[in-house]
Amino acid sequence: IAFVFGFFAFRSRIKGVYFSIITQAMTFAAMLLFFRNETGFGGNNGFTDFKRILDIPIATQNMRMTLFVMTGLTLLGFFLFAKWLIGSKFGRVLQAIRDAETRVMFSGYNPLPYKLTIWVISAIMCGVAGALYVPQVGIINPGEMSAANSIEIAIWAAVGGRATLIGPIIGAFIVNGAKSWLTVAYPEYWLYFLGALFIAVTLFLPDGIVGLVKKLWKRDKAATEGRLEAQRSLAASEGVEPSALAPLGAETGGARA
């Protein structure tokens, strides 16, 4: 399905907000279809009879722990694969397409196979994630294809940090942690919180948590290098070794420089 949809969408050069609208419309249409009882997918109830995997009861503690470990290892494997992929020539072309697709086309590259390949790879990852998720929760129904869930996943990336690999993982832990608490304590406010979080991150934290950490680290590094450079200059003017001087800023916040 991902290959067929992606082929025609990318071939028609649909991108940006229009691509997002089409994918959401397709998901909504599929949700309405699966809600119908005659389709054979359980209607509103969905699939609920998840009791055994390879004739082993899912409810046992060992099987639950096995699924949990498999989920963690799969996440780690996908992370390492994605890290390798973006460092390859294929990944560099993808980043160039993301930043300036027209220039990539002028350079002689056809964006279609690159975009289609990464689209199918992402669909495979989502399929594997779903296959690990459903046995652990014991139920899957068409409501999981709602627009709110799609937006929630986008918020993971926004909170953690877009254009990073570790950012969406961090965002997923934070958002789902908040969801686990809010849906129990204040279930009626969860969607309001989700919307407010997305607006706040977009306005005040556009690069996400990872971007904020990088910015603070660079600022601290620049300040440290500035203090060291000032200390070397002061040592040279006094004709002593830099190590013989007290660290700048230790007493007066750098005023001695």
Short mmCIF file of C-alpha atoms in Angstrom, two decimals:
data_model
loop_
_atom_site.label_atom_id
_atom_site.label_comp_id
_atom_site.label_asym_id
_atom_site.label_seq_id
_atom_site.Cartn_x
_atom_site.Cartn_y
_atom_site.Cartn_z
CA ILE A 1 0.00 0.00 0.00
CA ALA A 2 2.80 2.41 0.90
CA PHE A 3 4.61 1.70 -2.36
CA VAL A 4 1.52 2.22 -4.54
CA PHE A 5 0.41 5.38 -2.74
CA GLY A 6 3.93 6.79 -2.58
CA PHE A 7 4.63 6.09 -6.23
CA PHE A 8 1.65 8.06 -7.49
CA ALA A 9 2.01 10.82 -4.89
CA PHE A 10 5.71 11.44 -5.49
CA ARG A 11 5.32 10.98 -9.22
CA SER A 12 2.76 13.81 -9.15
CA ARG A 13 5.26 15.88 -7.11
CA ILE A 14 2.86 16.28 -4.23
CA LYS A 15 4.73 17.52 -1.19
CA GLY A 16 4.53 19.71 1.86
CA VAL A 17 1.17 20.42 3.43
CA TYR A 18 -0.69 18.89 0.47
CA PHE A 19 1.03 15.56 1.03
CA SER A 20 0.10 15.69 4.71
CA ILE A 21 -3.54 16.43 3.87
CA ILE A 22 -3.73 13.54 1.41
CA THR A 23 -2.20 11.05 3.82
CA GLN A 24 -4.58 12.15 6.59
CA ALA A 25 -7.55 11.88 4.22
CA MET A 26 -6.48 8.39 3.17
CA THR A 27 -6.08 7.33 6.80
CA PHE A 28 -9.50 8.74 7.69
CA ALA A 29 -11.10 6.90 4.76
CA ALA A 30 -9.47 3.64 5.88
CA MET A 31 -10.72 4.23 9.43
CA LEU A 32 -14.30 4.66 8.21
CA LEU A 33 -13.97 1.52 6.09
CA PHE A 34 -12.68 -0.59 8.97
CA PHE A 35 -15.46 0.67 11.24
CA ARG A 36 -17.98 -1.17 9.03
CA ASN A 37 -18.81 -4.62 10.37
CA GLU A 38 -19.15 -6.18 6.92
CA THR A 39 -15.47 -5.62 6.13
CA GLY A 40 -14.53 -8.47 8.47
CA PHE A 41 -12.21 -6.40 10.68
CA GLY A 42 -14.41 -6.43 13.77
CA GLY A 43 -16.05 -3.04 13.28
CA ASN A 44 -15.94 -0.81 16.36
CA ASN A 45 -14.46 -3.59 18.47
CA GLY A 46 -11.58 -4.30 16.10
CA PHE A 47 -9.39 -7.31 16.89
CA THR A 48 -9.36 -8.42 20.51
CA ASP A 49 -8.56 -12.13 20.58
CA PHE A 50 -4.79 -11.89 21.12
CA LYS A 51 -4.04 -14.73 23.51
CA ARG A 52 -1.14 -16.72 22.11
CA ILE A 53 2.05 -16.24 20.10
CA LEU A 54 3.58 -19.45 18.75
CA ASP A 55 1.17 -21.31 21.06
CA ILE A 56 2.62 -19.46 24.10
CA PRO A 57 0.11 -17.50 26.21
CA ILE A 58 0.70 -13.75 25.97
CA ALA A 59 -0.50 -13.15 29.52
CA THR A 60 2.47 -14.93 31.10
CA GLN A 61 5.15 -12.79 32.73
CA ASN A 62 7.91 -14.36 30.62
CA MET A 63 6.13 -13.58 27.35
CA ARG A 64 5.42 -10.00 28.41
CA MET A 65 9.06 -9.50 29.33
CA THR A 66 10.12 -11.08 26.03
CA LEU A 67 7.90 -8.69 24.07
CA PHE A 68 9.22 -5.75 26.09
CA VAL A 69 12.83 -6.72 25.38
CA MET A 70 12.05 -7.32 21.70
CA THR A 71 10.50 -3.86 21.50
CA GLY A 72 13.59 -2.25 23.02
CA LEU A 73 15.96 -4.20 20.76
CA THR A 74 13.86 -3.34 17.71
CA LEU A 75 13.97 0.35 18.61
CA LEU A 76 17.74 0.16 19.03
CA GLY A 77 18.11 -1.71 15.74
CA PHE A 78 15.99 0.81 13.84
CA PHE A 79 17.94 3.68 15.43
CA LEU A 80 21.30 2.23 14.39
CA PHE A 81 19.98 1.46 10.90
CA ALA A 82 18.68 5.03 10.51
CA LYS A 83 21.99 6.43 11.76
CA TRP A 84 23.87 4.35 9.20
CA LEU A 85 21.40 5.28 6.48
CA ILE A 86 21.72 9.06 6.89
CA GLY A 87 25.51 8.75 6.84
CA SER A 88 25.46 6.91 3.52
CA LYS A 89 25.33 8.48 0.07
CA PHE A 90 21.63 7.63 -0.09
CA GLY A 91 21.03 9.51 3.16
CA ARG A 92 22.99 12.55 2.05
CA VAL A 93 20.92 12.75 -1.13
CA LEU A 94 17.76 12.50 0.97
CA GLN A 95 18.90 15.40 3.15
CA ALA A 96 19.67 17.42 0.03
CA ILE A 97 16.19 16.66 -1.32
CA ARG A 98 14.70 17.80 1.98
CA ASP A 99 16.62 21.09 1.91
CA ALA A 100 16.52 21.93 -1.82
CA GLU A 101 14.77 19.41 -4.06
CA THR A 102 14.94 21.63 -7.14
CA ARG A 103 18.72 21.95 -6.87
CA VAL A 104 19.03 18.19 -6.53
CA MET A 105 17.07 17.76 -9.76
CA PHE A 106 19.33 20.28 -11.50
CA SER A 107 22.30 18.20 -10.31
CA GLY A 108 21.01 15.22 -12.28
CA TYR A 109 19.27 13.23 -9.52
CA ASN A 110 15.72 11.92 -9.77
CA PRO A 111 14.11 12.43 -6.34
CA LEU A 112 11.33 9.88 -6.97
CA PRO A 113 13.21 6.64 -6.17
CA TYR A 114 14.86 8.18 -3.10
CA LYS A 115 11.61 9.52 -1.64
CA LEU A 116 9.72 6.36 -2.50
CA THR A 117 12.36 4.13 -0.91
CA ILE A 118 12.47 6.02 2.38
CA TRP A 119 8.67 6.20 2.41
CA VAL A 120 8.40 2.41 2.10
CA ILE A 121 11.12 1.90 4.73
CA SER A 122 9.22 4.13 7.16
CA ALA A 123 6.02 2.17 6.46
CA ILE A 124 7.83 -1.09 7.23
CA MET A 125 9.09 0.36 10.51
CA CYS A 126 5.55 1.44 11.42
CA GLY A 127 4.24 -2.03 10.58
CA VAL A 128 6.83 -3.71 12.80
CA ALA A 129 6.05 -1.26 15.61
CA GLY A 130 2.35 -2.07 15.31
CA ALA A 131 3.04 -5.81 15.32
CA LEU A 132 4.90 -5.39 18.62
CA TYR A 133 2.40 -2.96 20.12
CA VAL A 134 -0.86 -4.86 19.59
CA PRO A 135 -0.02 -8.11 21.45
CA GLN A 136 1.10 -6.07 24.46
CA VAL A 137 -2.10 -4.02 24.73
CA GLY A 138 -4.36 -6.88 23.60
CA ILE A 139 -6.64 -4.88 21.31
CA ILE A 140 -6.55 -2.88 18.10
CA ASN A 141 -9.52 -1.02 16.62
CA PRO A 142 -10.04 1.52 13.82
CA GLY A 143 -9.94 4.37 16.33
CA GLU A 144 -6.15 4.03 16.36
CA MET A 145 -6.16 5.59 12.87
CA SER A 146 -7.65 8.85 14.11
CA ALA A 147 -6.08 12.20 13.26
CA ALA A 148 -5.30 12.79 16.95
CA ASN A 149 -2.90 9.84 17.00
CA SER A 150 -1.14 11.09 13.87
CA ILE A 151 -0.77 14.54 15.41
CA GLU A 152 0.52 13.00 18.62
CA ILE A 153 3.34 11.26 16.75
CA ALA A 154 4.24 14.55 15.06
CA ILE A 155 4.36 16.17 18.50
CA TRP A 156 6.87 13.52 19.63
CA ALA A 157 9.25 14.79 16.97
CA ALA A 158 8.49 18.45 17.72
CA VAL A 159 9.10 18.08 21.46
CA GLY A 160 12.24 15.98 21.13
CA GLY A 161 13.73 17.78 18.17
CA ARG A 162 13.03 17.64 14.47
CA ALA A 163 15.71 16.60 11.98
CA THR A 164 17.32 14.43 14.67
CA LEU A 165 17.21 10.71 15.37
CA ILE A 166 17.21 10.73 19.15
CA GLY A 167 14.74 13.63 19.41
CA PRO A 168 11.53 11.75 18.52
CA ILE A 169 12.50 8.96 20.94
CA ILE A 170 12.93 11.47 23.77
CA GLY A 171 9.69 13.19 22.78
CA ALA A 172 7.83 9.86 22.74
CA PHE A 173 8.91 9.08 26.30
CA ILE A 174 7.95 12.55 27.55
CA VAL A 175 4.59 12.82 25.76
CA ASN A 176 3.52 9.26 26.57
CA GLY A 177 4.58 9.72 30.18
CA ALA A 178 2.37 12.80 30.38
CA LYS A 179 -0.42 10.92 28.61
CA SER A 180 -0.29 8.02 31.07
CA TRP A 181 -0.75 10.43 33.98
CA LEU A 182 -3.22 12.90 32.46
CA THR A 183 -5.58 10.30 30.95
CA VAL A 184 -6.00 8.86 34.44
CA ALA A 185 -6.05 12.05 36.53
CA TYR A 186 -7.69 14.46 34.05
CA PRO A 187 -8.83 12.46 30.98
CA GLU A 188 -10.99 15.27 29.58
CA TYR A 189 -8.02 17.65 29.36
CA TRP A 190 -5.58 15.40 27.51
CA LEU A 191 -6.30 16.71 23.99
CA TYR A 192 -6.21 20.30 25.24
CA PHE A 193 -2.83 19.65 26.80
CA LEU A 194 -1.58 18.03 23.60
CA GLY A 195 -2.62 21.03 21.51
CA ALA A 196 -1.16 23.51 23.99
CA LEU A 197 2.09 21.55 24.11
CA PHE A 198 2.41 21.63 20.33
CA ILE A 199 1.77 25.38 20.19
CA ALA A 200 4.22 26.06 23.03
CA VAL A 201 6.97 23.97 21.46
CA THR A 202 6.44 25.59 18.07
CA LEU A 203 6.62 29.12 19.52
CA PHE A 204 9.21 28.81 22.27
CA LEU A 205 11.19 25.65 21.50
CA PRO A 206 11.27 25.29 17.69
CA ASP A 207 14.30 23.00 17.75
CA GLY A 208 12.94 20.79 20.52
CA ILE A 209 14.75 19.50 23.58
CA VAL A 210 17.73 18.25 21.58
CA GLY A 211 18.10 21.65 19.94
CA LEU A 212 17.93 23.39 23.32
CA VAL A 213 20.61 21.09 24.78
CA LYS A 214 22.86 21.69 21.76
CA LYS A 215 22.38 25.46 22.06
CA LEU A 216 23.23 25.46 25.78
CA TRP A 217 26.23 23.21 25.20
CA LYS A 218 27.58 25.46 22.44
CA ARG A 219 27.07 28.53 24.63
CA ASP A 220 28.91 26.91 27.53
CA LYS A 221 31.68 25.75 25.23
CA ALA A 222 32.09 29.25 23.77
CA ALA A 223 32.19 30.76 27.28
CA THR A 224 34.81 28.22 28.39
CA GLU A 225 36.96 28.87 25.34
CA GLY A 226 36.65 32.62 25.95
CA ARG A 227 37.83 32.26 29.55
CA LEU A 228 40.76 30.08 28.49
CA GLU A 229 41.77 32.54 25.78
CA ALA A 230 41.59 35.44 28.23
CA GLN A 231 43.66 33.46 30.73
CA ARG A 232 46.32 32.75 28.11
CA SER A 233 46.44 36.44 27.16
CA LEU A 234 46.76 37.48 30.81
CA ALA A 235 49.50 34.91 31.41
CA ALA A 236 51.41 36.13 28.36
CA SER A 237 51.23 39.75 29.53
CA GLU A 238 52.50 38.81 33.01
CA GLY A 239 55.11 36.38 31.69
CA VAL A 240 53.85 33.33 33.60
CA GLU A 241 52.34 29.99 32.67
CA PRO A 242 48.52 29.97 32.28
CA SER A 243 48.28 27.18 34.86
CA ALA A 244 49.87 29.47 37.46
CA LEU A 245 46.90 31.83 37.33
CA ALA A 246 43.66 31.32 39.20
CA PRO A 247 40.76 30.38 36.89
CA LEU A 248 39.08 33.47 35.50
CA GLY A 249 35.60 34.10 36.79
CA ALA A 250 36.15 32.04 39.94
CA GLU A 251 35.55 35.02 42.19
CA THR A 252 34.02 37.85 40.20
CA GLY A 253 32.27 36.14 37.32
CA GLY A 254 35.05 36.92 34.86
CA ALA A 255 35.53 40.57 35.83
CA ARG A 256 39.26 39.96 36.43
CA ALA A 257 39.76 39.49 32.71
#
